[in-house]
mmCIF file of C-alpha atoms and ligand atoms in Angstrom:
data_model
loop_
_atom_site.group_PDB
_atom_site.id
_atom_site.type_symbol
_atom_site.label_atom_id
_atom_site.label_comp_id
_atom_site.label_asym_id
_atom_site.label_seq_id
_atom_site.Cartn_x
_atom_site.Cartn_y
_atom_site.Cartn_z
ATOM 1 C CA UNK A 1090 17.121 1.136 10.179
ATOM 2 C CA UNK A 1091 13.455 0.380 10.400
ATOM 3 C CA UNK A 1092 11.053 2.311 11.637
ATOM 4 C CA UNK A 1093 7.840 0.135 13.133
ATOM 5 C CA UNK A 1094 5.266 1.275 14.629
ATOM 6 C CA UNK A 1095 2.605 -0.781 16.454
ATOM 7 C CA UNK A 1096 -0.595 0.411 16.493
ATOM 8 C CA UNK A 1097 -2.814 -2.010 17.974
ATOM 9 C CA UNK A 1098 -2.614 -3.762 21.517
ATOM 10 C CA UNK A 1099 -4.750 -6.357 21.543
ATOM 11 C CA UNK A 1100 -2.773 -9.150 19.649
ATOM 12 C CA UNK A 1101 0.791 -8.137 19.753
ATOM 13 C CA UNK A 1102 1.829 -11.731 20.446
ATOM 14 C CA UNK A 1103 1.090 -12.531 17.299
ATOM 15 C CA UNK A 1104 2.990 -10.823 14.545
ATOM 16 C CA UNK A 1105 1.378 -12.058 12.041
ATOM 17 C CA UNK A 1106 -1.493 -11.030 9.428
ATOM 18 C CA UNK A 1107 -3.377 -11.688 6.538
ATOM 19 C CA UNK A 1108 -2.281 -8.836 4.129
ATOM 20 C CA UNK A 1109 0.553 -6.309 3.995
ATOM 21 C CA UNK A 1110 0.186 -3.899 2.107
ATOM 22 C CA UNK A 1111 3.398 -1.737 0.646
ATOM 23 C CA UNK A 1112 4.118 1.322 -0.797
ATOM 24 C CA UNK A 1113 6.799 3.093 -1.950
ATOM 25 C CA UNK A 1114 5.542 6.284 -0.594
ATOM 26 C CA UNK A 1115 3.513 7.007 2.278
ATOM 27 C CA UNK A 1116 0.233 7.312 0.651
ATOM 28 C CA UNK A 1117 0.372 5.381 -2.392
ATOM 29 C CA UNK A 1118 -1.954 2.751 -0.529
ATOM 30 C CA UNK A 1119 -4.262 4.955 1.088
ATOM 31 C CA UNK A 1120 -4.732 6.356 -2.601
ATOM 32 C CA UNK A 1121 -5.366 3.365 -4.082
ATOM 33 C CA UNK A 1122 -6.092 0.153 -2.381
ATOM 34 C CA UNK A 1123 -7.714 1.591 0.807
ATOM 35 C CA UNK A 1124 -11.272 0.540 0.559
ATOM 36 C CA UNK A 1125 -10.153 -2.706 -0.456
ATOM 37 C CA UNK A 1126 -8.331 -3.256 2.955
ATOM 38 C CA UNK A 1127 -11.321 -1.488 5.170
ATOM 39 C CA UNK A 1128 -13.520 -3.792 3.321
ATOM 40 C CA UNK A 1129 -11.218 -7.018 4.377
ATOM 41 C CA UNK A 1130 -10.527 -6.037 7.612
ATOM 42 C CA UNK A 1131 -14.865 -5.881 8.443
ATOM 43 C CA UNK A 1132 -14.511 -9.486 7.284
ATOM 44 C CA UNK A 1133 -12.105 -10.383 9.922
ATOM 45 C CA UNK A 1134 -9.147 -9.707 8.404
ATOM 46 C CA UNK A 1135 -5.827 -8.323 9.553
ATOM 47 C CA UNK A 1136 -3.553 -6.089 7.785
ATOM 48 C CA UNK A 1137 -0.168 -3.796 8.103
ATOM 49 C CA UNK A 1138 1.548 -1.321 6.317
ATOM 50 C CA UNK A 1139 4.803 -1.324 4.924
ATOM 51 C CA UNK A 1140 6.419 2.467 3.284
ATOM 52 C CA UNK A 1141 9.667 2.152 1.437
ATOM 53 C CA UNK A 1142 10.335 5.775 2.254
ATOM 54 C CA UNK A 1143 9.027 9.096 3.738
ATOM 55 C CA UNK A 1144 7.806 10.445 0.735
ATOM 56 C CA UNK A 1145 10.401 13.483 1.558
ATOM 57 C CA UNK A 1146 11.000 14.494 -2.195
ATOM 58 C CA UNK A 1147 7.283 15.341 -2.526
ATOM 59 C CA UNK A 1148 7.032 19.033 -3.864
ATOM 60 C CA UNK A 1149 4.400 19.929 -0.647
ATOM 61 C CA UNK A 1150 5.515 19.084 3.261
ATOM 62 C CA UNK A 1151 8.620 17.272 4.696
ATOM 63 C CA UNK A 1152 9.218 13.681 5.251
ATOM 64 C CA UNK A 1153 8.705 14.607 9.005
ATOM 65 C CA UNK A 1154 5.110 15.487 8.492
ATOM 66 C CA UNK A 1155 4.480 12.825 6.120
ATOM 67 C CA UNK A 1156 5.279 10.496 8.927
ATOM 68 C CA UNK A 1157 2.759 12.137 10.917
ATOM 69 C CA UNK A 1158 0.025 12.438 8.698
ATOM 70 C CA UNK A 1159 0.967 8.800 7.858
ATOM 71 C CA UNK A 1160 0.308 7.038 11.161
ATOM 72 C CA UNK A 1161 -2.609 8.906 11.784
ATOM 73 C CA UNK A 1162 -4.226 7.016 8.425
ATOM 74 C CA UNK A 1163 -2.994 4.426 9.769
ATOM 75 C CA UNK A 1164 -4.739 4.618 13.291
ATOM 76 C CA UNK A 1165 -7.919 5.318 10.963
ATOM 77 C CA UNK A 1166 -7.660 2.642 8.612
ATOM 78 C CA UNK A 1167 -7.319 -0.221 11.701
ATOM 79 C CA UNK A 1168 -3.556 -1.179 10.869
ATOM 80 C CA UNK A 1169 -2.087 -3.478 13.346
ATOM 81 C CA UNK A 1170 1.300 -1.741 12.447
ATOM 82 C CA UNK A 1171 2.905 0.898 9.807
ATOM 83 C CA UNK A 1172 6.676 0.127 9.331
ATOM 84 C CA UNK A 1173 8.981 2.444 7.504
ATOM 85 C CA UNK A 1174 12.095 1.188 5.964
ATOM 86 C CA UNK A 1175 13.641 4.705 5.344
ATOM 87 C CA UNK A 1176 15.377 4.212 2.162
ATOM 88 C CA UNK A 1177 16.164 7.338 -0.271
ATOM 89 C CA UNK A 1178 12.614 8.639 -1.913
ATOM 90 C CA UNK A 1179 13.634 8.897 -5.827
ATOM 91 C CA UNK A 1180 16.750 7.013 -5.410
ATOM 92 C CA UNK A 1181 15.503 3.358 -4.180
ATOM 93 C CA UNK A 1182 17.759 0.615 -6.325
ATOM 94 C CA UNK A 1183 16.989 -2.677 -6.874
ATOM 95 C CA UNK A 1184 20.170 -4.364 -4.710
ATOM 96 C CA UNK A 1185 20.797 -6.884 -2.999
ATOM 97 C CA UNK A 1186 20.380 -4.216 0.420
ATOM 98 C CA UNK A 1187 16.690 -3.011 -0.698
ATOM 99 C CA UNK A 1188 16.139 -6.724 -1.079
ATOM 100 C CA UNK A 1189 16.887 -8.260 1.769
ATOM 101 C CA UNK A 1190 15.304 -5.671 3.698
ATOM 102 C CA UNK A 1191 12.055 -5.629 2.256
ATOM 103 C CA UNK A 1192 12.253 -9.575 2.701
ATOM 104 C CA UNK A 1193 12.971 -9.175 6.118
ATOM 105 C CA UNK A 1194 9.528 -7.238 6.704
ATOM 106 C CA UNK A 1195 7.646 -10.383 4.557
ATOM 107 C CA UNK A 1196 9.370 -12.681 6.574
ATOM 108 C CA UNK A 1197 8.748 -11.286 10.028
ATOM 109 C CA UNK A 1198 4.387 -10.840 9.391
ATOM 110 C CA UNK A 1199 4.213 -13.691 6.990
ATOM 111 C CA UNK A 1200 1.261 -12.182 4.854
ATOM 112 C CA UNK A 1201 -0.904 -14.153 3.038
ATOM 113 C CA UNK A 1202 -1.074 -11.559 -0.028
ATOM 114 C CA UNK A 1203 0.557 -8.905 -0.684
ATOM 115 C CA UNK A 1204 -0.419 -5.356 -2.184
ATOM 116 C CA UNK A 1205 2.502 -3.161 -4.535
ATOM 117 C CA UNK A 1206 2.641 -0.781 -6.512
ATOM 118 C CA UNK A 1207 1.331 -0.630 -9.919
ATOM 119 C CA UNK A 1208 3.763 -2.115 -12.490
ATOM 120 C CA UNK A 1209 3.899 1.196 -14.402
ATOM 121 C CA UNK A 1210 2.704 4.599 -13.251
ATOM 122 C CA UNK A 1211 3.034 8.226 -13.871
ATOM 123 C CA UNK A 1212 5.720 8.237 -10.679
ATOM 124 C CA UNK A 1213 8.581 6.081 -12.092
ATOM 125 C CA UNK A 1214 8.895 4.904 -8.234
ATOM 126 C CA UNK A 1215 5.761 3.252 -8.548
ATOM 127 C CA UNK A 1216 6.699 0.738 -11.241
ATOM 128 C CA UNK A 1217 10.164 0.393 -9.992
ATOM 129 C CA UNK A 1218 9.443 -0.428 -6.129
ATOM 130 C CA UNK A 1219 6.855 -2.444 -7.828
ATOM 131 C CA UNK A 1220 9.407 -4.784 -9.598
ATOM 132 C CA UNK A 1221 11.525 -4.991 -5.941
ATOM 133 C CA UNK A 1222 8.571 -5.990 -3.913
ATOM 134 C CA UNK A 1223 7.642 -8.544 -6.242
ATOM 135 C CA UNK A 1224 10.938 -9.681 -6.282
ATOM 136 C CA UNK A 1225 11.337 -9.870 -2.925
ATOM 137 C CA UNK A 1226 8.504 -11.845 -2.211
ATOM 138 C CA UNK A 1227 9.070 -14.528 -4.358
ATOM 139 C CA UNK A 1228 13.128 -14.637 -2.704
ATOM 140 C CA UNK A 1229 11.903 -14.704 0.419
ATOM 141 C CA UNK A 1230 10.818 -18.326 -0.033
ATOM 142 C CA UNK A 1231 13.972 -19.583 -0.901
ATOM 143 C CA UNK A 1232 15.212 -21.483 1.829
ATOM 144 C CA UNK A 1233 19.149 -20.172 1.204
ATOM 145 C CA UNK A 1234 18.439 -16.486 1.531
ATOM 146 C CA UNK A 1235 19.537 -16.042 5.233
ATOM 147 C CA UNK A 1236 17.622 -13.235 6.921
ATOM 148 C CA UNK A 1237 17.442 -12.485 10.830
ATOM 149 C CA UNK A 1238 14.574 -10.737 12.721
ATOM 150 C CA UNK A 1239 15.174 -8.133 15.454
ATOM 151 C CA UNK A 1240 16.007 -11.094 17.617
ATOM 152 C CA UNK A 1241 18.985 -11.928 16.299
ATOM 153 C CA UNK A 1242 17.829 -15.348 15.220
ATOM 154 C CA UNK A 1243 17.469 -16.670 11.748
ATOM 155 C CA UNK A 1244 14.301 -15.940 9.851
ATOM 156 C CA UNK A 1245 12.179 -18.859 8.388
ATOM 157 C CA UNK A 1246 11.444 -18.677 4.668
ATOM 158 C CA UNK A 1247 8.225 -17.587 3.779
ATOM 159 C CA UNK A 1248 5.892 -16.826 0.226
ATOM 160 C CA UNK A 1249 3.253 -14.718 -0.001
ATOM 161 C CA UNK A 1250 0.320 -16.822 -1.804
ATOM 162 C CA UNK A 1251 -0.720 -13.745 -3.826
ATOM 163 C CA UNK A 1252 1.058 -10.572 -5.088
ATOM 164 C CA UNK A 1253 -1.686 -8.139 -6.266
ATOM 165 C CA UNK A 1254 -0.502 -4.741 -7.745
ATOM 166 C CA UNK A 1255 -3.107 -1.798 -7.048
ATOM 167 C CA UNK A 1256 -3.524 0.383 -9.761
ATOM 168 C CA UNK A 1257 -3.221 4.402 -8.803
ATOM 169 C CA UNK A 1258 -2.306 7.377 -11.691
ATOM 170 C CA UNK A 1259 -2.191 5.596 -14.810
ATOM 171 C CA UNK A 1260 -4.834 3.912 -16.471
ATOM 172 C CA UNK A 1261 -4.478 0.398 -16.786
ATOM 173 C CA UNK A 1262 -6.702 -2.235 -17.514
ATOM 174 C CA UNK A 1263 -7.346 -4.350 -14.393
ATOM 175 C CA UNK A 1264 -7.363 -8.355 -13.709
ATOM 176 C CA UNK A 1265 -10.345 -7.716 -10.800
ATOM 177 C CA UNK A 1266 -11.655 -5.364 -9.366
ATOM 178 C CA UNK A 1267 -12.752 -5.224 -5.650
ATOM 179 C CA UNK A 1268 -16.231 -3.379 -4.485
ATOM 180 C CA UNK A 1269 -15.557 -0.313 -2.401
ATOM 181 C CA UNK A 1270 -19.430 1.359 -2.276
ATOM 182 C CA UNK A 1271 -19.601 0.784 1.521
ATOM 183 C CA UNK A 1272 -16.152 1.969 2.021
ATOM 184 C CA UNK A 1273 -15.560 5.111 0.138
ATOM 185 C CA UNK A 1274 -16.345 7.895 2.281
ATOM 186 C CA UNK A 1275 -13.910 6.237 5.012
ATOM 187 C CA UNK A 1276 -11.296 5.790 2.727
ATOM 188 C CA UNK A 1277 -11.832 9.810 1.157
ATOM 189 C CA UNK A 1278 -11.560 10.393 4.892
ATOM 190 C CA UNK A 1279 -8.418 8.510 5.342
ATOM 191 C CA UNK A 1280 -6.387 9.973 2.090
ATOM 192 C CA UNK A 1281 -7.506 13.875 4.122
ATOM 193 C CA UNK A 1282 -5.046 12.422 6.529
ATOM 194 C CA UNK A 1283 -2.062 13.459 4.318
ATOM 195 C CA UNK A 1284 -3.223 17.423 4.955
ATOM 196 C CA UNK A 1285 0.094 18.619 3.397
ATOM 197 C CA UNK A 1286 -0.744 16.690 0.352
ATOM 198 C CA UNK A 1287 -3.867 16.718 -0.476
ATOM 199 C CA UNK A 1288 -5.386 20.606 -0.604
ATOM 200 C CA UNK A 1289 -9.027 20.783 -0.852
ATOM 201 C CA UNK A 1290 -9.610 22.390 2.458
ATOM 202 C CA UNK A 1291 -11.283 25.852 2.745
ATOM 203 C CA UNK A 1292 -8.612 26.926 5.037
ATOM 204 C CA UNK A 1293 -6.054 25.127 4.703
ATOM 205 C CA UNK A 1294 -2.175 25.701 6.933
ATOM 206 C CA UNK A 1295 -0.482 24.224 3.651
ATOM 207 C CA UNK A 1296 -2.372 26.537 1.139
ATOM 208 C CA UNK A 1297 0.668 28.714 0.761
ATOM 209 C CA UNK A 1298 2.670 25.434 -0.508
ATOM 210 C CA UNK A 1299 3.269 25.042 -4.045
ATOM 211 C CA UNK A 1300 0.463 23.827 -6.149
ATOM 212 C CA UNK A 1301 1.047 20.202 -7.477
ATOM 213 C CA UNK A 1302 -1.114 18.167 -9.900
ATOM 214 C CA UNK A 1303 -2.425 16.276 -6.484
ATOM 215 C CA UNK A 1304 -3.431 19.348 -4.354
ATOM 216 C CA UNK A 1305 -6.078 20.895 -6.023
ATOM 217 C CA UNK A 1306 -9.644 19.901 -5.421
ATOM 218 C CA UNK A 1307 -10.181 17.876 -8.732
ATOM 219 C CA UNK A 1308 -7.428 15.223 -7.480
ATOM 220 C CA UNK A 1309 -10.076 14.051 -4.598
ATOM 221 C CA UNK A 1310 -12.792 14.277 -7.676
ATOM 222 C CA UNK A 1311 -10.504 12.330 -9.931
ATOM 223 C CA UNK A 1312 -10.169 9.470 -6.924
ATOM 224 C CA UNK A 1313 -13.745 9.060 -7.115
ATOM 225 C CA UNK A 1314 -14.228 8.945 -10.610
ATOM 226 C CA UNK A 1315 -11.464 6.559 -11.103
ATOM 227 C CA UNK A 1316 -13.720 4.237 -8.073
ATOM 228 C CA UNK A 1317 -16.824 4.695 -10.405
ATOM 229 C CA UNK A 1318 -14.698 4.129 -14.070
ATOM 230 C CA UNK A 1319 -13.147 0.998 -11.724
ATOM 231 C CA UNK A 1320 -16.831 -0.382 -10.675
ATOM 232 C CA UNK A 1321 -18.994 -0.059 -13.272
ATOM 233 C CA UNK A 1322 -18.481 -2.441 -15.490
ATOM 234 C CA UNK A 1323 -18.524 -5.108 -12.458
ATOM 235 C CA UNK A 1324 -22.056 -3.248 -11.143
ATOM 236 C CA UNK A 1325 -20.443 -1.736 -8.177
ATOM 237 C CA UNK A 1326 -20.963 2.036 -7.469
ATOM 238 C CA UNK A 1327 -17.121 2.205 -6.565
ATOM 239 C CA UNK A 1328 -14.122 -0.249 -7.016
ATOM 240 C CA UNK A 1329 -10.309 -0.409 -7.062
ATOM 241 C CA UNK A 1330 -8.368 -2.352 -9.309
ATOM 242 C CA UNK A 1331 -5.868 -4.415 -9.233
ATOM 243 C CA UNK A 1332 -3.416 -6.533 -11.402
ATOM 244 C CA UNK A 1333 -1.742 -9.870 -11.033
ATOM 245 C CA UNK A 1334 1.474 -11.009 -12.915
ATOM 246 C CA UNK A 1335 -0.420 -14.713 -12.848
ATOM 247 C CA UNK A 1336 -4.188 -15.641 -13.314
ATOM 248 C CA UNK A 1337 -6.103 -15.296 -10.343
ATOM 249 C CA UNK A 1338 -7.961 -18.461 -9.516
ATOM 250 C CA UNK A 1339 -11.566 -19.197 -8.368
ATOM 251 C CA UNK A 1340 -12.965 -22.330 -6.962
ATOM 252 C CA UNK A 1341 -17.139 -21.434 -7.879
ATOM 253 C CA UNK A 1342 -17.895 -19.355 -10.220
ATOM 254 C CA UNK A 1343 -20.814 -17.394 -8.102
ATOM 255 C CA UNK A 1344 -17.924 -16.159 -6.312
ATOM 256 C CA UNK A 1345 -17.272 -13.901 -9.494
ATOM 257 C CA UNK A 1346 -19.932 -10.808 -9.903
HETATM 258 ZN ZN1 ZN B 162 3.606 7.479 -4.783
#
């Protein structure tokens, strides 16, 4: 069972929104594609957040506090919602089950484009959720997948126009790349949010935790230098990257920096 919760007021007739972004753990986008949606939502746009699970096999924390520290980047980052869909950190499968229920999500906000995983990663759930997400959006337009929302009544298809994949441990060589200058202390801000996590606090209540390759100070570092590697060679001070299984299209070329 899904876990949503809404955490805006002001347009809850409408469930719909521009991008959703998903990740198979609770952080994953806040690591990696988090100045790209602060960036698009001061332009007007909407967003939501989708975790495949609660992050509960990570070495530092509990799924419990994950959840906590999850919502509360959430409330920072201007989501209009954060859904959960619970299944087993480590042990996601593609199926038919993961499936549907991940189409059921796409088909309930109808996003415009969405954001996954990258296709490969140092996590092997990165690359595999990947895979199911971008599966699941493409099913999810096919009219003879039945799917029902919490309503009890039958889901209309819908496809994402875009499926970008952000790029997070691994280096990979991006498609674009999206300027983050403005947005980078806000988003450094944000990824603090996951306290049990992240460890570069002088006194920190998780400091007696085991000491991963993400909780020492040089992990925040390493963000920022990955921002800097990611912008420079479009001129931006910071950037995130991104990949896309087709070519990305542009109407006028001074769109392109
Ligand atoms: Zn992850």
């Amino acid at each position: 069972m899904s876990v949503v919760y809404t955490l805006s007021v002001h347009d809850i007739t409408s469930m719909q929104v521009d991008i959703l972004a998903i990740g198979v753990h609770p952080d994953d986008v806040e690591l990696s594609s988090c100045g790209t949606l602060l960036r698009h939502a001061e332009q007007g746009y909407t967003f939501g957040l989708l975790d495949l699970t609660r992050g509960e096999l990570g070495s530092r924390g509990s799924g419990e506090i994950r959840t906590i520290e999850a919502l509360d980047a959430a409330r920072k980052m201007g989501a209009k919602f954060r859904e959960n869909l619970d299944l087993p950190d480590g042990f996601i499968q593609y199926d038919e089950a993961t499936l549907r229920k991940i189409i059921t999500v796409i088909r309930r906000y109808q996003p415009k484009i969405v954001l996954a995983n990258a296709l490969d990663d140092r996590h092997p759930d990165h690359g595999r959720s990947a895979k199911i997400v971008a599966d699941a959006c493409f099913y999810s337009g096919l009219l003879k997948i039945e799917t029902f929302g919490e309503d009890g009544q039958p889901q209309v298809k819908w496809r994402p126009n875009a499926l970008y994949h952000y790029i997070q441990d691994r280096n990979r060589k991006p498609d674009f790349v999206v300027d983050i200058t403005d947005h980078l202390t806000r988003k450094m801000e944000i990824i603090r949010c996951y306290r049990s996590q992240f460890d570069d606090h002088e006194s920190d209540e998780f400091s007696n935790e085991v000491k991963t390759p993400i909780s020492g100070k040089d992990f925040m570092a390493f963000i920022e230098a990955k921002g800097r590697s990611f912008g420079r060679e479009a001129g931006y001070d910071f950037a995130e990257g991104f990949e896309s299984s087709r070519y990305p299209g542009v109407k006028d070329l001074f769109d392109l920096d």
